Amino acid sequence: MRDVFTSETARLLDHEPRLAVVLAAISAGAPAFRKAAADHPDRVINLGIREQLMIGVAGGLALTGMRPIAHSYAPFLVERAFEQIKLDFGHQGASGVLVSVGASYDWAEGGYTHFSPRDVALFDTIPDWRVVIPGHPDEVAEGLRDAVASDDSHYIRLSLRTNATPHDTRGRLVPMRHGSEATVVAVGPMLDPVLAATADLDVTVAYTNTPRPFDSSGLLSLLDRQPQDNVIMVEPYLAGTSTWLVSDALSDRSHRLKSLGVGREDLHAFGTADDHDRWHGLDPAGLRTAITDFLRP
Amino acid sequence: MSDFDEARALAVDTVVDPRHPMPVHQRIYPLDAIWVLYDRILNVTPQTVDAADRDRFLMSKGHIPAAYYAVLATKGFIPKDWLTDVGGTQSALGAHPDRTRVPGVEISSGSLGHGLPLAVGEVLGMRAQGLTRPGVYVLVGDGELDEGSNHEAIAFAGATGLEQLVAVVVDNRSASHRHPQGMTTQFEANGWTSATVESSDHAALADALLDRRPGHPHVVVATTPQGD
């Protein structure tokens, strides 16, 4: 996904004179960015390892009418300078595009300092951010083009975790399979594990790679096909991140909701991303146990 | 009464927060620097607040806004009667400036350490659009320079020679720990040019602000009288 991001961004820089990329060393050496920096030295800006400055600079670029992309490893991009994200975009009446790599534990060997399961939850604390979670490298370019062409602020969360095939969702919750006992919403790379976990279960599986704004009306339409409002959210970031939105959508309907995702614990553990999926119950076996327990309490 | 005296009178009469009364000199100490910028330096008028090639003044140190609002009113950016209701429910003027509410205000500030990074971005944004002449002037306090985000901005601006950037440090000796080598040392160590002048000497302050050198960002330390 990172390669698609850097090459598509380089292509967009050739065609969008107001696009600028701001980096804090991470990915500055990517071949596509090296070439783009040579072609557009004023619009590919590596600030060095300075994340507060990176977000402030992106905000300042936006205030002059540029469309900034700021990019780094997820915890450094989102958490280290969160006050800058809060104040230097929306509060200024400005907007930009933030693109992260690393996700919740892509570099499992790197440990907790490089894990960012709480990023999407943080964007839910400030207004009007759109969130894109591609589930496949082929979903990255469209999400990036839409974000660059938009006037809204976007957070695009790239991951090494991918589904086997891309899906075209156009901002909606798209059913992959229909069933009657529950609707399982899979966000981004969680789709394939969810499909594997529910292969022989009588559930609807719906996919989105644009969880913000959340497609509440799409969820309600899917639930209208079921006898009971049973919802299972499966997100590749902090468990419960979208609970408030599903609860809002179903506030006037008696419903049951299970939220699966990454736990809060600092496991002080390394291994691989597959290991962390298993420890957080996000591998097909873990998902299947949680889903069948929910369906047959 | 001169325009400056009028601005000073407006600033003195402006009540930002009646619950925290302060001596006049503490409430309006950035007045000289802001006045000199708007009166002698900045290429911006109430008619050009949205012009792409305007000079920009970023009030990073947003928590002493009376002098700023008074200068904006005296120069015609905002009505003078707005200053009688700072912080009111219907007022566009808060105890910190909000750029979405106040014509001519370039950034919403209040939290310290945001102005210099935003200014670096504005310089880069103008440069990418071929606007290499307009200046971006940022007013920061000496205490505000303790914020690490400023250190990131000072180092990068110096290393890359952002000559359109001018920092104006109003030194009221409020930093918790004195800067042992003086206010300008960290700027100079990072490749900035610098000048230090008394705030009250408007001609010297203007000369110092205009004394920019190609290839270097510039800092002017405007000192306020001892004891302020």
XYZ file of C-alpha atoms in Angstrom:
525
model
C 0.000 0.000 0.000
C 2.863 2.351 0.768
C 4.275 1.871 -2.739
C 0.900 2.694 -4.275
C 0.680 5.762 -2.045
C 4.100 7.123 -2.968
C 3.770 6.442 -6.699
C 0.201 7.777 -6.935
C 1.166 10.851 -4.904
C 4.101 11.451 -7.246
C 1.735 11.185 -10.222
C -0.742 13.596 -8.609
C 2.074 16.086 -7.934
C 2.674 16.232 -11.692
C -0.946 17.224 -12.322
C -2.061 19.144 -9.219
C 0.007 22.328 -8.787
C -1.514 22.978 -5.359
C -0.608 19.577 -3.942
C 2.329 19.429 -1.508
C 3.767 16.535 0.493
C 5.230 17.098 3.937
C 7.448 14.434 5.449
C 9.306 13.880 8.705
C 12.060 11.638 7.309
C 9.815 8.539 7.088
C 9.390 7.495 3.412
C 11.534 10.417 2.206
C 13.852 7.828 0.665
C 11.093 6.028 -1.254
C 12.078 6.016 -4.947
C 8.843 7.698 -6.061
C 9.297 10.473 -3.487
C 12.979 10.941 -4.376
C 12.036 11.522 -7.990
C 9.066 13.718 -7.052
C 11.317 15.822 -4.820
C 13.717 16.339 -7.727
C 10.840 17.280 -10.050
C 8.969 19.455 -7.521
C 11.477 20.669 -4.912
C 9.055 23.266 -3.505
C 6.262 20.740 -3.052
C 7.985 17.672 -1.587
C 9.200 18.918 1.758
C 11.178 16.741 4.162
C 11.363 18.533 7.511
C 13.556 15.988 9.233
C 12.318 14.117 12.289
C 9.971 16.889 13.438
C 6.358 15.753 13.675
C 4.954 18.821 15.476
C 6.468 20.973 12.768
C 5.147 18.633 10.074
C 1.519 19.101 11.080
C 1.969 22.838 11.660
C 3.606 23.228 8.255
C 0.788 21.260 6.628
C -1.705 23.624 8.268
C 0.279 26.652 7.106
C 0.435 25.307 3.556
C -3.346 24.868 3.614
C -3.784 28.468 4.795
C -2.057 29.645 1.610
C -4.405 27.588 -0.556
C -2.237 24.488 -0.982
C -3.545 20.940 -0.477
C -1.095 19.275 1.934
C -0.432 15.583 2.469
C 1.449 14.833 5.688
C 2.778 11.327 6.132
C 4.560 9.266 8.730
C 4.322 6.176 10.882
C 0.870 6.188 12.473
C 1.759 6.878 16.128
C 4.136 9.703 15.188
C 1.708 11.198 12.682
C -1.430 11.045 14.807
C -0.537 10.766 18.466
C 2.690 12.704 18.858
C 1.280 15.953 17.486
C -2.423 15.502 18.112
C -2.891 19.048 19.395
C -1.452 20.272 16.102
C -3.984 18.109 14.238
C -6.762 19.589 16.364
C -5.695 23.226 16.079
C -3.668 23.642 12.886
C -6.346 22.260 10.549
C -9.992 22.424 11.642
C -9.734 25.220 14.193
C -7.989 27.357 11.561
C -10.729 26.607 9.056
C -8.126 24.675 7.039
C -7.962 21.058 5.933
C -5.447 18.471 4.798
C -4.718 14.821 4.154
C -2.852 12.659 6.648
C -1.540 9.305 5.434
C -0.097 6.803 7.899
C 1.675 3.489 7.699
C 2.126 0.950 10.460
C -1.523 0.511 11.470
C -2.187 -1.269 14.775
C 0.829 -3.597 14.775
C 2.120 -4.081 11.238
C 5.702 -4.012 12.496
C 5.042 -6.384 15.357
C 8.765 -6.972 15.869
C 9.103 -3.241 16.587
C 6.800 -3.415 19.574
C 4.434 -1.004 21.299
C 6.151 2.259 20.325
C 5.198 1.597 16.698
C 1.633 0.387 17.344
C -1.264 2.752 16.697
C -4.589 1.046 17.457
C -6.158 4.258 18.851
C -5.707 6.545 15.847
C -9.246 6.354 14.445
C -10.728 6.839 17.914
C -8.715 10.050 18.238
C -10.140 11.438 14.992
C -13.600 10.776 16.424
C -12.874 13.392 19.113
C -12.611 16.252 16.589
C -15.142 17.283 13.947
C -15.451 16.443 10.286
C -12.516 14.124 9.589
C -13.067 11.500 6.910
C -11.293 8.196 7.526
C -10.158 5.802 4.808
C -8.965 2.260 5.682
C -8.006 0.543 2.427
C -8.362 -3.233 2.547
C -6.203 -3.822 -0.528
C -3.428 -1.932 -2.344
C -5.786 -1.403 -5.294
C -8.122 0.581 -3.017
C -5.411 3.104 -2.108
C -5.196 5.168 -5.292
C -8.894 6.004 -5.489
C -9.041 6.911 -1.814
C -6.009 9.140 -2.239
C -7.342 10.849 -5.368
C -10.696 11.513 -3.677
C -8.957 12.920 -0.615
C -6.683 15.200 -2.633
C -9.595 16.478 -4.733
C -11.732 17.127 -1.648
C -11.887 20.191 0.591
C -12.414 18.003 3.662
C -9.746 16.663 5.983
C -8.923 13.009 5.419
C -7.032 10.384 7.389
C -5.849 7.475 5.241
C -4.550 4.498 7.210
C -2.333 2.206 5.165
C -1.460 -1.289 6.309
C 0.562 -4.323 5.338
C -2.564 -6.361 6.128
C -4.678 -6.825 3.018
C -7.644 -8.764 1.699
C -7.115 -11.088 -1.283
C -9.106 -8.900 -3.654
C -10.055 -5.208 -3.792
C -13.639 -3.981 -3.456
C -15.289 -0.847 -4.767
C -17.391 0.662 -1.980
C -17.868 4.349 -2.939
C -18.171 5.386 0.680
C -20.913 2.887 1.417
C -21.367 -0.239 3.493
C -21.418 -2.967 0.847
C -22.887 -6.420 1.554
C -20.558 -9.267 0.583
C -22.964 -11.973 1.712
C -26.529 -11.991 3.089
C -27.762 -13.878 6.121
C -30.466 -13.535 8.748
C -28.975 -13.790 12.244
C -26.748 -10.692 12.359
C -24.900 -8.125 10.266
C -21.131 -8.316 10.642
C -19.428 -5.089 9.557
C -15.793 -5.620 8.497
C -13.586 -2.549 8.122
C -10.672 -2.599 5.691
C -8.285 -5.552 6.100
C -10.680 -7.326 8.507
C -12.893 -8.485 5.625
C -11.081 -11.708 4.702
C -10.692 -12.909 8.316
C -14.398 -12.170 8.869
C -15.423 -14.031 5.704
C -13.298 -17.002 6.768
C -14.706 -16.956 10.298
C -18.339 -16.817 9.160
C -18.222 -19.060 6.063
C -20.889 -21.424 7.377
C -22.802 -18.961 9.578
C -26.170 -17.422 8.649
C -24.995 -13.796 8.846
C -24.732 -10.799 6.560
C -21.149 -9.629 6.051
C -20.792 -5.996 4.975
C -17.582 -4.246 4.045
C -16.425 -0.655 4.176
C -13.077 1.022 3.620
C -14.465 4.460 4.530
C -15.627 4.138 8.145
C -15.939 7.940 8.573
C -18.428 9.241 7.862
C -20.069 6.011 8.962
C -22.759 4.720 6.590
C -25.515 4.532 9.209
C -28.341 4.435 6.668
C -26.610 1.561 4.868
C -26.439 -0.377 8.127
C -30.129 0.256 8.836
C -31.049 -0.964 5.337
C -29.162 -4.218 5.896
C -30.761 -4.710 9.315
C -34.220 -4.190 7.802
C -33.705 -7.523 6.023
C -33.176 -9.336 9.342
C -35.667 -10.313 12.043
C -33.473 -8.887 14.833
C -31.114 -5.917 15.025
C -27.937 -7.836 15.806
C -24.723 -6.048 14.844
C -21.095 -7.137 15.112
C -18.433 -4.530 14.340
C -14.992 -5.884 13.418
C -12.380 -3.140 13.182
C -8.600 -3.392 12.687
C -8.023 -0.733 15.350
C -9.173 -0.177 18.932
C -12.173 -2.353 19.827
C -15.310 -0.264 20.283
C -14.118 2.675 18.193
C -17.384 2.763 16.205
C -19.688 1.662 19.013
C -21.003 5.196 19.581
C -21.999 5.567 15.945
C -23.816 2.231 15.748
C -25.557 3.012 19.026
C -26.608 6.400 17.673
C -27.930 4.827 14.467
C -29.962 2.288 16.481
C -30.916 4.524 19.404
C -34.652 4.096 18.757
C -34.456 0.352 18.083
C -33.944 -2.456 20.524
C -30.675 -4.012 19.397
C -27.651 -6.056 20.353
C -24.103 -4.968 19.476
C -20.722 -6.679 19.792
C -17.565 -4.671 19.077
C -14.421 -6.549 18.128
C -11.032 -5.012 17.523
C -7.635 -4.438 19.076
C -7.433 -4.415 22.862
C -6.000 -1.632 25.001
C -3.331 -3.705 26.690
C 0.366 -3.114 26.247
C 1.305 -6.751 25.729
C 5.058 -6.018 25.793
C 5.215 -8.649 23.055
C 6.751 -8.813 19.586
C 6.317 -11.743 17.192
C 4.367 -11.161 13.981
C 1.177 -9.335 13.072
C -0.500 -12.751 12.783
C 0.471 -13.423 16.376
C -1.066 -10.122 17.467
C -4.245 -10.912 15.510
C -4.487 -14.117 17.494
C -3.742 -12.463 20.839
C -6.445 -9.850 20.184
C -8.916 -12.439 18.903
C -8.882 -11.049 15.368
C -7.723 -14.204 13.569
C -10.509 -16.284 11.936
C -10.634 -18.729 14.873
C -10.876 -15.962 17.452
C -13.454 -14.073 15.456
C -15.520 -17.212 14.990
C -15.563 -17.900 18.728
C -16.618 -14.337 19.545
C -19.280 -14.257 16.840
C -20.853 -17.633 17.664
C -20.837 -16.755 21.391
C -22.708 -13.549 20.521
C -25.229 -15.349 18.311
C -25.921 -18.085 20.906
C -25.525 -16.477 24.313
C -4.104 62.441 19.238
C -1.835 60.441 16.928
C -3.000 57.159 15.455
C -0.629 55.342 17.776
C -2.002 57.180 20.799
C -5.493 56.247 19.656
C -4.494 52.593 19.345
C -2.888 52.760 22.763
C -6.014 54.303 24.302
C -8.171 51.623 22.696
C -5.896 48.878 23.974
C -5.875 50.323 27.481
C -9.684 50.502 27.531
C -10.136 46.957 26.218
C -11.122 44.535 28.926
C -10.253 40.970 27.953
C -11.051 39.184 31.188
C -12.507 41.220 34.070
C -11.848 38.356 36.474
C -8.106 38.732 36.033
C -7.258 42.425 36.291
C -3.664 43.214 35.290
C -1.629 46.411 35.270
C -1.901 48.261 31.951
C 1.705 47.649 30.956
C 1.189 43.892 31.290
C -2.016 43.954 29.252
C -0.651 45.868 26.262
C 3.104 45.266 26.177
C 3.157 43.869 22.587
C 1.513 47.102 21.347
C 4.672 48.791 20.049
C 5.741 45.801 17.975
C 2.285 45.171 16.516
C 1.815 48.861 15.774
C 5.121 49.230 13.988
C 4.373 46.148 11.886
C 0.955 47.380 10.741
C 1.993 51.034 10.466
C 5.351 50.699 8.698
C 6.054 47.153 7.539
C 3.149 44.950 6.510
C 1.817 45.078 2.988
C -1.768 44.352 3.986
C -4.878 46.519 4.308
C -8.514 45.847 5.181
C -9.085 45.565 1.426
C -6.350 42.949 0.887
C -6.876 40.524 3.777
C -7.501 37.715 1.273
C -4.883 38.711 -1.332
C -2.518 35.845 -2.100
C 0.525 38.150 -2.093
C -0.181 39.982 1.163
C 2.316 40.079 3.977
C 1.101 37.986 6.885
C 1.214 38.721 10.596
C 0.715 35.718 12.859
C -0.068 36.518 16.476
C 1.254 33.284 17.941
C 1.113 34.570 21.462
C -2.671 34.880 21.409
C -3.368 35.384 25.067
C -2.604 39.109 25.222
C -4.969 40.251 22.442
C -5.970 43.776 23.556
C -3.111 45.478 21.719
C -3.684 43.335 18.619
C -7.399 44.097 18.476
C -6.699 47.795 19.092
C -4.272 48.003 16.164
C -6.667 46.102 13.873
C -9.442 48.537 14.841
C -7.297 51.643 14.441
C -6.172 50.445 11.001
C -9.762 49.750 9.929
C -9.761 45.945 9.845
C -12.517 45.682 12.469
C -15.014 48.183 13.970
C -13.727 49.906 17.083
C -16.913 49.179 19.019
C -16.179 45.453 18.826
C -13.528 46.025 21.512
C -16.115 46.870 24.139
C -17.371 43.282 24.234
C -14.347 40.957 24.179
C -15.440 37.475 25.189
C -19.165 38.226 25.003
C -21.648 35.691 23.713
C -22.208 37.642 20.497
C -18.624 38.891 20.147
C -16.241 37.861 17.387
C -13.360 38.808 19.690
C -12.320 36.279 22.278
C -9.602 36.251 24.887
C -7.755 34.406 22.116
C -8.138 35.494 18.474
C -10.197 33.292 16.132
C -9.284 33.733 12.472
C -12.671 32.418 11.330
C -14.386 35.290 13.174
C -12.088 38.305 12.768
C -11.190 39.915 9.417
C -7.426 40.228 9.061
C -6.545 37.726 11.767
C -4.273 35.163 10.112
C -4.303 32.375 12.701
C -6.454 31.271 15.587
C -4.082 31.120 18.512
C -4.106 30.588 22.240
C -2.125 27.418 22.714
C 1.533 28.425 22.595
C 3.982 27.138 20.011
C 1.743 26.944 16.936
C 2.568 30.229 15.193
C 6.116 29.540 14.040
C 5.339 26.109 12.515
C 2.259 27.513 10.768
C 4.379 30.411 9.507
C 6.994 28.025 8.103
C 4.158 26.305 6.230
C 2.862 29.630 4.927
C 6.300 30.608 3.640
C 6.641 27.232 1.911
C 3.105 27.497 0.527
C 3.702 30.944 -0.936
C 7.058 29.905 -2.343
C 5.444 26.894 -4.061
C 3.084 29.373 -5.720
C 5.905 31.639 -6.882
C 5.262 34.265 -4.201
C 8.819 34.828 -3.016
C 8.489 38.433 -1.828
C 5.760 38.565 0.841
C 6.967 38.286 4.420
C 5.477 36.179 7.172
C 5.937 37.886 10.533
C 5.297 35.896 13.702
C 4.983 37.459 17.113
C 6.091 35.104 19.875
C 6.794 35.661 23.534
C 10.072 34.841 25.217
C 8.291 32.339 27.447
C 6.598 30.808 24.422
C 10.016 29.944 22.985
C 10.243 27.239 25.644
C 7.768 25.165 23.578
C 9.563 22.408 21.638
C 7.535 22.983 18.476
C 9.302 26.348 18.145
C 12.677 24.654 18.343
C 11.673 22.407 15.447
C 10.607 25.442 13.418
C 13.683 27.530 14.270
C 16.064 24.719 13.314
C 14.327 23.896 10.020
C 13.833 27.524 8.944
C 17.487 28.259 9.578
C 18.785 25.121 7.907
C 16.773 25.832 4.758
C 17.244 29.615 4.741
C 13.593 30.689 4.794
C 14.302 34.356 4.122
C 10.608 35.316 4.020
C 10.219 34.405 7.699
C 10.612 37.004 10.436
C 10.120 36.167 14.099
C 9.367 39.027 16.453
C 10.123 38.063 20.035
C 8.515 40.412 22.493
C 10.725 39.899 25.515
C 8.891 40.650 28.724
C 11.158 38.302 30.674
C 8.399 35.814 31.345
C 10.268 32.580 30.621
C 10.448 30.393 33.715
C 14.157 29.859 33.212
C 16.304 32.607 31.740
C 17.844 31.946 28.354
C 21.449 31.815 29.582
C 23.029 33.102 26.372
C 20.343 35.666 25.556
C 17.241 35.505 23.406
C 18.914 35.518 20.000
C 21.533 32.807 20.513
C 19.399 29.815 19.600
C 18.234 31.601 16.449
C 21.765 32.608 15.438
C 23.086 29.109 16.112
C 20.552 27.887 13.569
C 21.527 30.375 10.884
C 19.130 33.240 11.541
C 20.114 36.880 11.429
C 19.073 38.886 14.467
C 18.615 42.297 15.982
C 17.636 43.437 19.455
C 15.923 46.787 19.996
C 13.831 48.636 22.545
C 10.118 48.325 21.775
C 9.494 51.993 22.428
C 11.904 53.153 19.688
C 9.589 52.694 16.720
C 12.077 53.901 14.115
C 14.733 51.473 15.343
C 12.194 48.675 15.507
C 11.139 49.319 11.904
C 14.767 49.410 10.759
C 15.442 46.127 12.552
C 12.396 44.470 10.985
C 13.462 45.556 7.510
C 17.055 44.412 7.974
C 16.477 40.999 6.354
C 19.308 39.216 4.522
C 18.937 36.907 1.535
C 19.090 33.241 2.494
C 18.382 33.703 6.192
C 15.288 33.919 8.360
C 15.385 36.931 10.637
C 14.543 37.494 14.281
C 13.950 40.787 16.027
C 13.886 40.806 19.802
C 11.786 43.722 21.019
C 12.530 44.348 24.651
C 10.093 45.940 27.054
C 11.300 48.037 29.982
C 12.836 46.197 32.924
C 10.253 45.331 35.526
C 7.354 44.785 33.106
